[in-house]
């Protein structure tokens, strides 16, 4: 990750943490309040962000939270809100990759 990439991430409201193991953690709250964190390899940062964004599965993300709610995780929104939020997270990732 170079300085310009870091500035762009922060301008898009992503919190950037450079880890000692050669990864970068990017964190941003979704519109529904999910503390969304991704870990990206620092080497070839932009390509790795694009790959992560392209591979984000909205349905899988929704299913993960529905299952968590069924197992007692507190604070999980309604299925309707989960769908909207997962779509918004996908948009956040597409914007980051662009």
C-alpha angles and dihedrals in degrees: 000000000000128000094259091054090050092051091050092050091050091046087057088053096255115142110225124211120179109209128208092240094067096264133116122219115211117194132185135155115243120227089262091052102260112153094228114196129177128184117215131183108250093220109084087006098173094048090048092051091050091049092049092049092048091050097048107121112207094194093049091050092051092047091051092056095043089053091047090052091050089053093053105268106157124226098029109147126233118284090254091054091045090057093050092045094050089051089050091050089052089053090049090053093046090051090049092049092049 
